[in-house]
PDB file of C-alpha atoms in Angstrom:
ATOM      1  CA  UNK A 301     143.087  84.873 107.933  1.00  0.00           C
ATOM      2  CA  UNK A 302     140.666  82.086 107.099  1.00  0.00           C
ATOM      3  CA  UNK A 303     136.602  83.265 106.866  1.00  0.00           C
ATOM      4  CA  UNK A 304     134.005  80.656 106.363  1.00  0.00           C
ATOM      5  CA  UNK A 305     130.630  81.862 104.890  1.00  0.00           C
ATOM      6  CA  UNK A 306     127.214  80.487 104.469  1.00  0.00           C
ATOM      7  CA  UNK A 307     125.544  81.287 101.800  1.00  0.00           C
ATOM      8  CA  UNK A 308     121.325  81.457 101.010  1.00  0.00           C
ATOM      9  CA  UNK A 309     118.781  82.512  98.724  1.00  0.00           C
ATOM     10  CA  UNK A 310     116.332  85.053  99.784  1.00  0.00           C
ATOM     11  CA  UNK A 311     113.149  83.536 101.192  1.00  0.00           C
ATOM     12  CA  UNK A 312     111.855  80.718 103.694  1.00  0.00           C
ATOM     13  CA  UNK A 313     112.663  76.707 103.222  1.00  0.00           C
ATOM     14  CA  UNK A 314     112.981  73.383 105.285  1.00  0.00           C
ATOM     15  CA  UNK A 315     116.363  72.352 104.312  1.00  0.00           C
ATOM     16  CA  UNK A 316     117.708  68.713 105.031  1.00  0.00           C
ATOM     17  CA  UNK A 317     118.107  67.499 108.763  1.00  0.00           C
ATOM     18  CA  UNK A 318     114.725  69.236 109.420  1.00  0.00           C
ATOM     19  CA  UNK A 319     116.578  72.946 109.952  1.00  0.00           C
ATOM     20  CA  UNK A 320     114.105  75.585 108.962  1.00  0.00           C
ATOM     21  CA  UNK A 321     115.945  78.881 107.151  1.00  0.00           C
ATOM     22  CA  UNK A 322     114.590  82.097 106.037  1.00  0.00           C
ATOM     23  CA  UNK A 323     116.761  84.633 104.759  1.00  0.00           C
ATOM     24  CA  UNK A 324     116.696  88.319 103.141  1.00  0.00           C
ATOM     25  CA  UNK A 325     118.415  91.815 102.814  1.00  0.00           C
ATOM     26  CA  UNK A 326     117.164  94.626 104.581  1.00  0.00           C
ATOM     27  CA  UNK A 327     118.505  98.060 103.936  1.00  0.00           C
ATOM     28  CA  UNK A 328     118.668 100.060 107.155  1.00  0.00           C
ATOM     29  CA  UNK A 329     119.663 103.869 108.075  1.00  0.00           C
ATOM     30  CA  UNK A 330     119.641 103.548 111.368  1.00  0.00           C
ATOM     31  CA  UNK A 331     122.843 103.982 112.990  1.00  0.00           C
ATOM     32  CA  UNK A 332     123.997 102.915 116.338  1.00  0.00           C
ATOM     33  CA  UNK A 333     126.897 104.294 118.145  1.00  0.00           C
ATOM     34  CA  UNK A 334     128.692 103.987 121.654  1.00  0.00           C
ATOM     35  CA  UNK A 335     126.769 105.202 124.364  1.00  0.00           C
ATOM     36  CA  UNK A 336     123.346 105.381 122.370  1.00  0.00           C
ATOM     37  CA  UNK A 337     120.413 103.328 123.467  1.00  0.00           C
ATOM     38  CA  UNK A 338     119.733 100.830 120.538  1.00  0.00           C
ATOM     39  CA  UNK A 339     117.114 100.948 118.057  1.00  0.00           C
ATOM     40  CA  UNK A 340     116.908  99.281 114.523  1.00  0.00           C
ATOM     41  CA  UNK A 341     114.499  98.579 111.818  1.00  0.00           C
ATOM     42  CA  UNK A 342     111.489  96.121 112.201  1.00  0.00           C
ATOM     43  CA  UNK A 343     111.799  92.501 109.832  1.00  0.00           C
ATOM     44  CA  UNK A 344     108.502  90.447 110.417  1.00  0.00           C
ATOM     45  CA  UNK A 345     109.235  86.612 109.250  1.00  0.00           C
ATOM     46  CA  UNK A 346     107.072  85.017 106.502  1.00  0.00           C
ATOM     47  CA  UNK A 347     106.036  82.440 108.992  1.00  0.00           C
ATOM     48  CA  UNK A 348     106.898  82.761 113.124  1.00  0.00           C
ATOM     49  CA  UNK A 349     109.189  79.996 114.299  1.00  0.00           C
ATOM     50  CA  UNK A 350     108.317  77.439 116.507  1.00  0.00           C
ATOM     51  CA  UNK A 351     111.148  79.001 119.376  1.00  0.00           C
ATOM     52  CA  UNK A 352     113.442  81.720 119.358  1.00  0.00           C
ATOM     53  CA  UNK A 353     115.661  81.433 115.951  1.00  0.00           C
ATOM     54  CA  UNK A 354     119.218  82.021 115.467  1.00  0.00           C
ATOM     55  CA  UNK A 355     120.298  84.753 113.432  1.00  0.00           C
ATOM     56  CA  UNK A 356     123.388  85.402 111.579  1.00  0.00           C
ATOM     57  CA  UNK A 357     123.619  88.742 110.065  1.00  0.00           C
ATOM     58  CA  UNK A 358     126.285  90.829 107.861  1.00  0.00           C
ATOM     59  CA  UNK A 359     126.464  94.113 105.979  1.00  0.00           C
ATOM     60  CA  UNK A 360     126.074  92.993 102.243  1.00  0.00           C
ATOM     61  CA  UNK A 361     127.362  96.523 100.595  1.00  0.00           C
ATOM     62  CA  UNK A 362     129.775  99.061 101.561  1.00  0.00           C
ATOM     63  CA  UNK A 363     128.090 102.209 100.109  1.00  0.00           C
ATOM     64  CA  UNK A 364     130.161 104.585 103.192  1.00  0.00           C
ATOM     65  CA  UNK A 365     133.512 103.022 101.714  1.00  0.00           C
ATOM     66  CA  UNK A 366     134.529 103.185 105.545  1.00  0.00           C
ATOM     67  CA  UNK A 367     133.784 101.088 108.097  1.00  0.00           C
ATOM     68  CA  UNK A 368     130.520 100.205 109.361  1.00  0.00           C
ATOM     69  CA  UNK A 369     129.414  96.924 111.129  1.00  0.00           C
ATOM     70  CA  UNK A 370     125.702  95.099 111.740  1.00  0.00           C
ATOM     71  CA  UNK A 371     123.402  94.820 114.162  1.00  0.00           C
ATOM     72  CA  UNK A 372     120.671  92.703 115.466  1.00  0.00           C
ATOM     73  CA  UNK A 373     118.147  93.281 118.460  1.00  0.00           C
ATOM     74  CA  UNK A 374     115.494  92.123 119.791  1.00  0.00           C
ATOM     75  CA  UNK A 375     114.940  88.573 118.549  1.00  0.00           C
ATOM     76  CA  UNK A 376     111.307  87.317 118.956  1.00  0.00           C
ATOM     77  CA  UNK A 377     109.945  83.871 117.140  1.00  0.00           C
ATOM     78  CA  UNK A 378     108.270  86.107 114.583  1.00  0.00           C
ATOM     79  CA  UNK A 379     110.297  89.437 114.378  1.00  0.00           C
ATOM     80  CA  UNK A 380     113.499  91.191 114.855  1.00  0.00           C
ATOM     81  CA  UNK A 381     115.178  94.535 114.735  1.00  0.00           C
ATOM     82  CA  UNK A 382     118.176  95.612 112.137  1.00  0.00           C
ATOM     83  CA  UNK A 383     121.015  98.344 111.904  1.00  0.00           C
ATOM     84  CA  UNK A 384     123.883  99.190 111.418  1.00  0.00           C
ATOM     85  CA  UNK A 385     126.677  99.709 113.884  1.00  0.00           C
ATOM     86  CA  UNK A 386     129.327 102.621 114.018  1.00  0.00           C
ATOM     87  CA  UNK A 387     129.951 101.478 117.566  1.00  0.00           C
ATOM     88  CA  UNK A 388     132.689 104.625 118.630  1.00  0.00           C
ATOM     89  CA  UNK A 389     134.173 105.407 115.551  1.00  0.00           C
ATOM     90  CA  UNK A 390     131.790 108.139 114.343  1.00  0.00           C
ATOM     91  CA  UNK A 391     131.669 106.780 111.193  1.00  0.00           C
ATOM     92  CA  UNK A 392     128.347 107.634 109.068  1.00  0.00           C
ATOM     93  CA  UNK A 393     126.384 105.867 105.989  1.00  0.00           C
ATOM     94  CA  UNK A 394     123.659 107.450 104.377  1.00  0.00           C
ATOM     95  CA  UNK A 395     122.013 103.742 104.318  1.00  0.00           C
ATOM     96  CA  UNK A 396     123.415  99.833 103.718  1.00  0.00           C
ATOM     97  CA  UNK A 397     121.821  96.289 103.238  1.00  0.00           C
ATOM     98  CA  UNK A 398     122.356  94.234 106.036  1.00  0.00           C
ATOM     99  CA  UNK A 399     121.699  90.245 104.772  1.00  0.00           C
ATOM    100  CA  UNK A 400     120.878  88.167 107.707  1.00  0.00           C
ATOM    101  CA  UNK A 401     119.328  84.422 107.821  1.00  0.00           C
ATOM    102  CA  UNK A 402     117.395  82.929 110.520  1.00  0.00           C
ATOM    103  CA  UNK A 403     117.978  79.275 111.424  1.00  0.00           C
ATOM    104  CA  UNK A 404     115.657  76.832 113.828  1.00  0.00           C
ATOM    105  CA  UNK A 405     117.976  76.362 116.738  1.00  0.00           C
ATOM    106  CA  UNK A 406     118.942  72.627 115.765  1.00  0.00           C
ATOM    107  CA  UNK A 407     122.173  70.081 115.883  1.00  0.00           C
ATOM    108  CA  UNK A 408     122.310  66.918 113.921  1.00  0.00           C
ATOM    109  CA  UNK A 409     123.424  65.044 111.025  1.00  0.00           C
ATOM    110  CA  UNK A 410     122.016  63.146 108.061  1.00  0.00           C
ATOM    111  CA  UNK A 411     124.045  60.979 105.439  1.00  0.00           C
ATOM    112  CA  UNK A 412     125.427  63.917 104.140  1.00  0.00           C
ATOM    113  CA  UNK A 413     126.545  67.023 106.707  1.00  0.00           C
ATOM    114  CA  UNK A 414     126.815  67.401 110.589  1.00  0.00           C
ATOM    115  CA  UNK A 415     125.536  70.622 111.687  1.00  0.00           C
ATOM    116  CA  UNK A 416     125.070  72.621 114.864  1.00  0.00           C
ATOM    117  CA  UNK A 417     123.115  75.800 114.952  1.00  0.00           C
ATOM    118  CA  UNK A 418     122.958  77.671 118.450  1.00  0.00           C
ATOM    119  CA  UNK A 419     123.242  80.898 121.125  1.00  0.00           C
ATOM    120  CA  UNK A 420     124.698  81.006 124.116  1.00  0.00           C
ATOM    121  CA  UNK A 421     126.368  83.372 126.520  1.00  0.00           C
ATOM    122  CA  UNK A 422     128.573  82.566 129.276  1.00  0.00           C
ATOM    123  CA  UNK A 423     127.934  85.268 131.758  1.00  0.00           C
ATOM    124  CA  UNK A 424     131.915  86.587 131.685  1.00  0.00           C
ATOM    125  CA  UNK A 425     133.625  89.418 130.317  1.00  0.00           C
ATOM    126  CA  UNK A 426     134.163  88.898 126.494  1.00  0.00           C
ATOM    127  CA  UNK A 427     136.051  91.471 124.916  1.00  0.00           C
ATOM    128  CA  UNK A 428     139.636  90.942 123.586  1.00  0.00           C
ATOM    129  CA  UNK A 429     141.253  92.142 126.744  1.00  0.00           C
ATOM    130  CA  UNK A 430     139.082  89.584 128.437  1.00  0.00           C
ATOM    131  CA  UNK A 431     138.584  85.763 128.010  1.00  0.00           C
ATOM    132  CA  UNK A 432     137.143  84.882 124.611  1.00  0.00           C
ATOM    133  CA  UNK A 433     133.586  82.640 124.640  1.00  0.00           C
ATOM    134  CA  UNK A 434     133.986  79.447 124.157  1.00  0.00           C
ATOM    135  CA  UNK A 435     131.454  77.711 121.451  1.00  0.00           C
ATOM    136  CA  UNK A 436     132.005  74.173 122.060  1.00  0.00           C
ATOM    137  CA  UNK A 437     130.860  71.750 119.539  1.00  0.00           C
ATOM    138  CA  UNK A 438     129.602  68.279 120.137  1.00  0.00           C
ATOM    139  CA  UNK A 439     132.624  65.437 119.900  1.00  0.00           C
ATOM    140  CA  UNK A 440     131.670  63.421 116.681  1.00  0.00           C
ATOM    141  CA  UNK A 441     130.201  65.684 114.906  1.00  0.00           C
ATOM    142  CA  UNK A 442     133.185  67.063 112.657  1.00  0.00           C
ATOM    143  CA  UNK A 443     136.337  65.347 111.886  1.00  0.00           C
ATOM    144  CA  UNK A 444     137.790  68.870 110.641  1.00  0.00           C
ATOM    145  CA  UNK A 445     136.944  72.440 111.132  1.00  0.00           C
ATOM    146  CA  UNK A 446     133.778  72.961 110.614  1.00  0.00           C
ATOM    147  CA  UNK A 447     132.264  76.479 108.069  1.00  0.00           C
ATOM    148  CA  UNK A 448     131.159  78.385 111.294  1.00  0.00           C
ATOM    149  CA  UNK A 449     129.663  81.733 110.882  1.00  0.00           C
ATOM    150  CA  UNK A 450     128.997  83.882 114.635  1.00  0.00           C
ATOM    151  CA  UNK A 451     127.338  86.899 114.650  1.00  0.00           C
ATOM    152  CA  UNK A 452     126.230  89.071 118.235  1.00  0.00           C
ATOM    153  CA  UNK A 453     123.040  87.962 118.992  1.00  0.00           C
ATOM    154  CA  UNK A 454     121.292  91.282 120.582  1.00  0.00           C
ATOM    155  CA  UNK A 455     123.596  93.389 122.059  1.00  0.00           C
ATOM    156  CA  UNK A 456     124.148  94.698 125.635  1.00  0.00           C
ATOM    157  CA  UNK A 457     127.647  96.902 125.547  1.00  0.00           C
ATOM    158  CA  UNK A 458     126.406 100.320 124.617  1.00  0.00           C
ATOM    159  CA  UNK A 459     129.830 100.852 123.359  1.00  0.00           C
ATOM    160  CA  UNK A 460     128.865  98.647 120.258  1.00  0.00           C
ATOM    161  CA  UNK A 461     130.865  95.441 119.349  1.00  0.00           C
ATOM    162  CA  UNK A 462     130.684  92.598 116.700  1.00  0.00           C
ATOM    163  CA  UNK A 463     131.593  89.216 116.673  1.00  0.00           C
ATOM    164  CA  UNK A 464     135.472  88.218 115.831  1.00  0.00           C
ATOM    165  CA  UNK A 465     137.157  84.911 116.103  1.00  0.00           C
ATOM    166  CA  UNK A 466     140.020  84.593 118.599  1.00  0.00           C
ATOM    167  CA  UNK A 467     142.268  81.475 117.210  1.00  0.00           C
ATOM    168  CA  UNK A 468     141.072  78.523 118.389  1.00  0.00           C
ATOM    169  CA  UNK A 469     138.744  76.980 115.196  1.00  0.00           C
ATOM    170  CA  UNK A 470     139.094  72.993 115.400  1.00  0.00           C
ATOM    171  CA  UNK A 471     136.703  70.550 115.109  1.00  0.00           C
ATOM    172  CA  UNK A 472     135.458  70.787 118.883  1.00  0.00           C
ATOM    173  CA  UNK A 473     135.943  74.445 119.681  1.00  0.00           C
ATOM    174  CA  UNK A 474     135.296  77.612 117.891  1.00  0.00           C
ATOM    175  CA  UNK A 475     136.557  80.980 120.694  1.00  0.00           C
ATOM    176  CA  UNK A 476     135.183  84.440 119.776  1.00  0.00           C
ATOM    177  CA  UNK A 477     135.623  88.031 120.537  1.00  0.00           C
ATOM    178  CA  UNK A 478     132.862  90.714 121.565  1.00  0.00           C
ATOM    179  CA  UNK A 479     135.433  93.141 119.518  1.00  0.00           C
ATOM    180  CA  UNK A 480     135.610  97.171 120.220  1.00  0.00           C
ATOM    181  CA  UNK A 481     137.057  99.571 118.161  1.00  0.00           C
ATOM    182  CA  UNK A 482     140.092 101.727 119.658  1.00  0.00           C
ATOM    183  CA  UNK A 483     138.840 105.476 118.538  1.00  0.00           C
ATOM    184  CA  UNK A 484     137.873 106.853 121.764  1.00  0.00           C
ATOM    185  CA  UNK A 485     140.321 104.469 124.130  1.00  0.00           C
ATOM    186  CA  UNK A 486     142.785 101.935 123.391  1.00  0.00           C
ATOM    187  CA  UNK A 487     141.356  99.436 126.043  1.00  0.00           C
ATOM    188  CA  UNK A 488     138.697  96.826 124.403  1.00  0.00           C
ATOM    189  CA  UNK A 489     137.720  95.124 127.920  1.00  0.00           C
ATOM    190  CA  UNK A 490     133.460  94.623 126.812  1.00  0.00           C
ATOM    191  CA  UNK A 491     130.898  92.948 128.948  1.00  0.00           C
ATOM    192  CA  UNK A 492     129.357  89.524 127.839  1.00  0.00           C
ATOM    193  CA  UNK A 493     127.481  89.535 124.745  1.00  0.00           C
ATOM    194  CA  UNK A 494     125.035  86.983 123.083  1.00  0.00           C
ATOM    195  CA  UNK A 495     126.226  84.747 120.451  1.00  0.00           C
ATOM    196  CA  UNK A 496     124.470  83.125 117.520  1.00  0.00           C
ATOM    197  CA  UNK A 497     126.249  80.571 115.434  1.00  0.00           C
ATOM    198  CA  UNK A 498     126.213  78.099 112.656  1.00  0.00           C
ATOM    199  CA  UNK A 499     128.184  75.470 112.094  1.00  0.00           C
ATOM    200  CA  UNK A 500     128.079  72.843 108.982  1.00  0.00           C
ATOM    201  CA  UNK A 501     130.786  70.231 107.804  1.00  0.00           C
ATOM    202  CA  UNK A 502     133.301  71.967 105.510  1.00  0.00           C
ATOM    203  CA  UNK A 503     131.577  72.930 101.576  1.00  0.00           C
ATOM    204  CA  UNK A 504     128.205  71.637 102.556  1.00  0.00           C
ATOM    205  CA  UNK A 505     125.673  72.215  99.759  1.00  0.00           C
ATOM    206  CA  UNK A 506     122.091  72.929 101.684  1.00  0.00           C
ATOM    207  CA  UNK A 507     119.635  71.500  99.659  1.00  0.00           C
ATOM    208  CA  UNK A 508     116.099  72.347 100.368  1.00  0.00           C
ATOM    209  CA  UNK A 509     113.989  69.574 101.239  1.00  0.00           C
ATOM    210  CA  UNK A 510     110.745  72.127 101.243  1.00  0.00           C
ATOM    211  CA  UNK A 511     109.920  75.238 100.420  1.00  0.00           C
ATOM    212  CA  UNK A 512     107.386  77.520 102.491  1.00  0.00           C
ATOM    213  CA  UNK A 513     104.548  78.021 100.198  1.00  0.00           C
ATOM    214  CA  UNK A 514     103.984  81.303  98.297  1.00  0.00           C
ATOM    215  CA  UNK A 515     101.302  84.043  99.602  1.00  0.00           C
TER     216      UNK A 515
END
């Protein structure tokens, strides 16, 4: 399997192409699993956002040494919520850092990098016994695969899912699961989730072209 990864320092900066970033590491005990209503712990940005931002979010330790997945609710321009998600495989953690980074919602390009930063749902069934959701990427923009990192943006499956690709990664099109686990029942039919996404041209460096001053 291929994975693409973005990666940022802790903190808030205007990075080339105008796209505004702030990123940290939260450690969170709350769990969520299938069937529970979700809940998570409160991140308050160092400076709100102008609209709603895109977040990208992964567990950054594996202290369980099982599985265990992330999870992000309730995105507002100057907060969000953060946990961890055992989904219906009764897996526990006693506590994990979940790294996340919030991006202006933006597509461009300067004289360096294309990029395309976005959510989206499209209202259908998106598990992987359903259709996958299509993330379609502007023509132009990439002459290769792009580094695309998707994460579920806010969750509405009580059953608990995460975001997994489903094959297609070319330079127009990037299709993702709402993926299940199989514990419980072998079906992983899941309603549509939102996605958030990020997509740069291949080994972009992301220079900062300001950083947010310090308090």
């Amino acid at each position: 399997e291929w994975v693409s990864y973005i990666v940022v320092e802790s903190g808030r900066n205007t990075l080339e192409g105008g796209i505004v970033v702030e990123a940290g590491i939260t450690h969170s005990t709350i769990i969520h699993r299938g069937g529970q209503p979700f809940d998570g712990h409160s991140v308050q940005f160092d400076e709100s956002f102008s609209s709603t931002p895109v977040i990208l979010h992964s567990l950054m330790t594996h202290n369980n040494n099982d599985f265990m997945a992330s999870l992000v609710t309730n995105v507002q321009t100057n907060s969000f919520k953060v946990a961890m998600e055992a989904a219906e495989t009764s897996k526990n953690s006693a506590g994990e850092g979940v790294g996340w980074v919030a991006f202006s919602s933006k597509t461009g390009s300067t004289g360096d990098f294309s990029f395309v930063i976005g959510t989206g749902n499209d209202g259908n069934s998106d598990g992987v016994d359903n259709s996958p959701f299509v993330i379609n990427l502007p023509l132009g923009y990439f002459s290769d695969s792009p580094d695309i990192v998707v994460s579920l943006y806010g969750t509405r499956g009580k059953d608990g899912s995460w975001a997994r690709g489903a094959g297609e990664w070319i330079n127009t099109k990037q299709t993702v699961y709402a993926e299940e686990d199989q514990i419980l029942q072998p079906e992983r039919g899941h309603i549509w989730e939102p996605f958030a996404w990020a997509a740069f041209t291949a080994n972009t460096d992301l220079v900062a072209a300001a950083s947010a001053p310090e308090r």
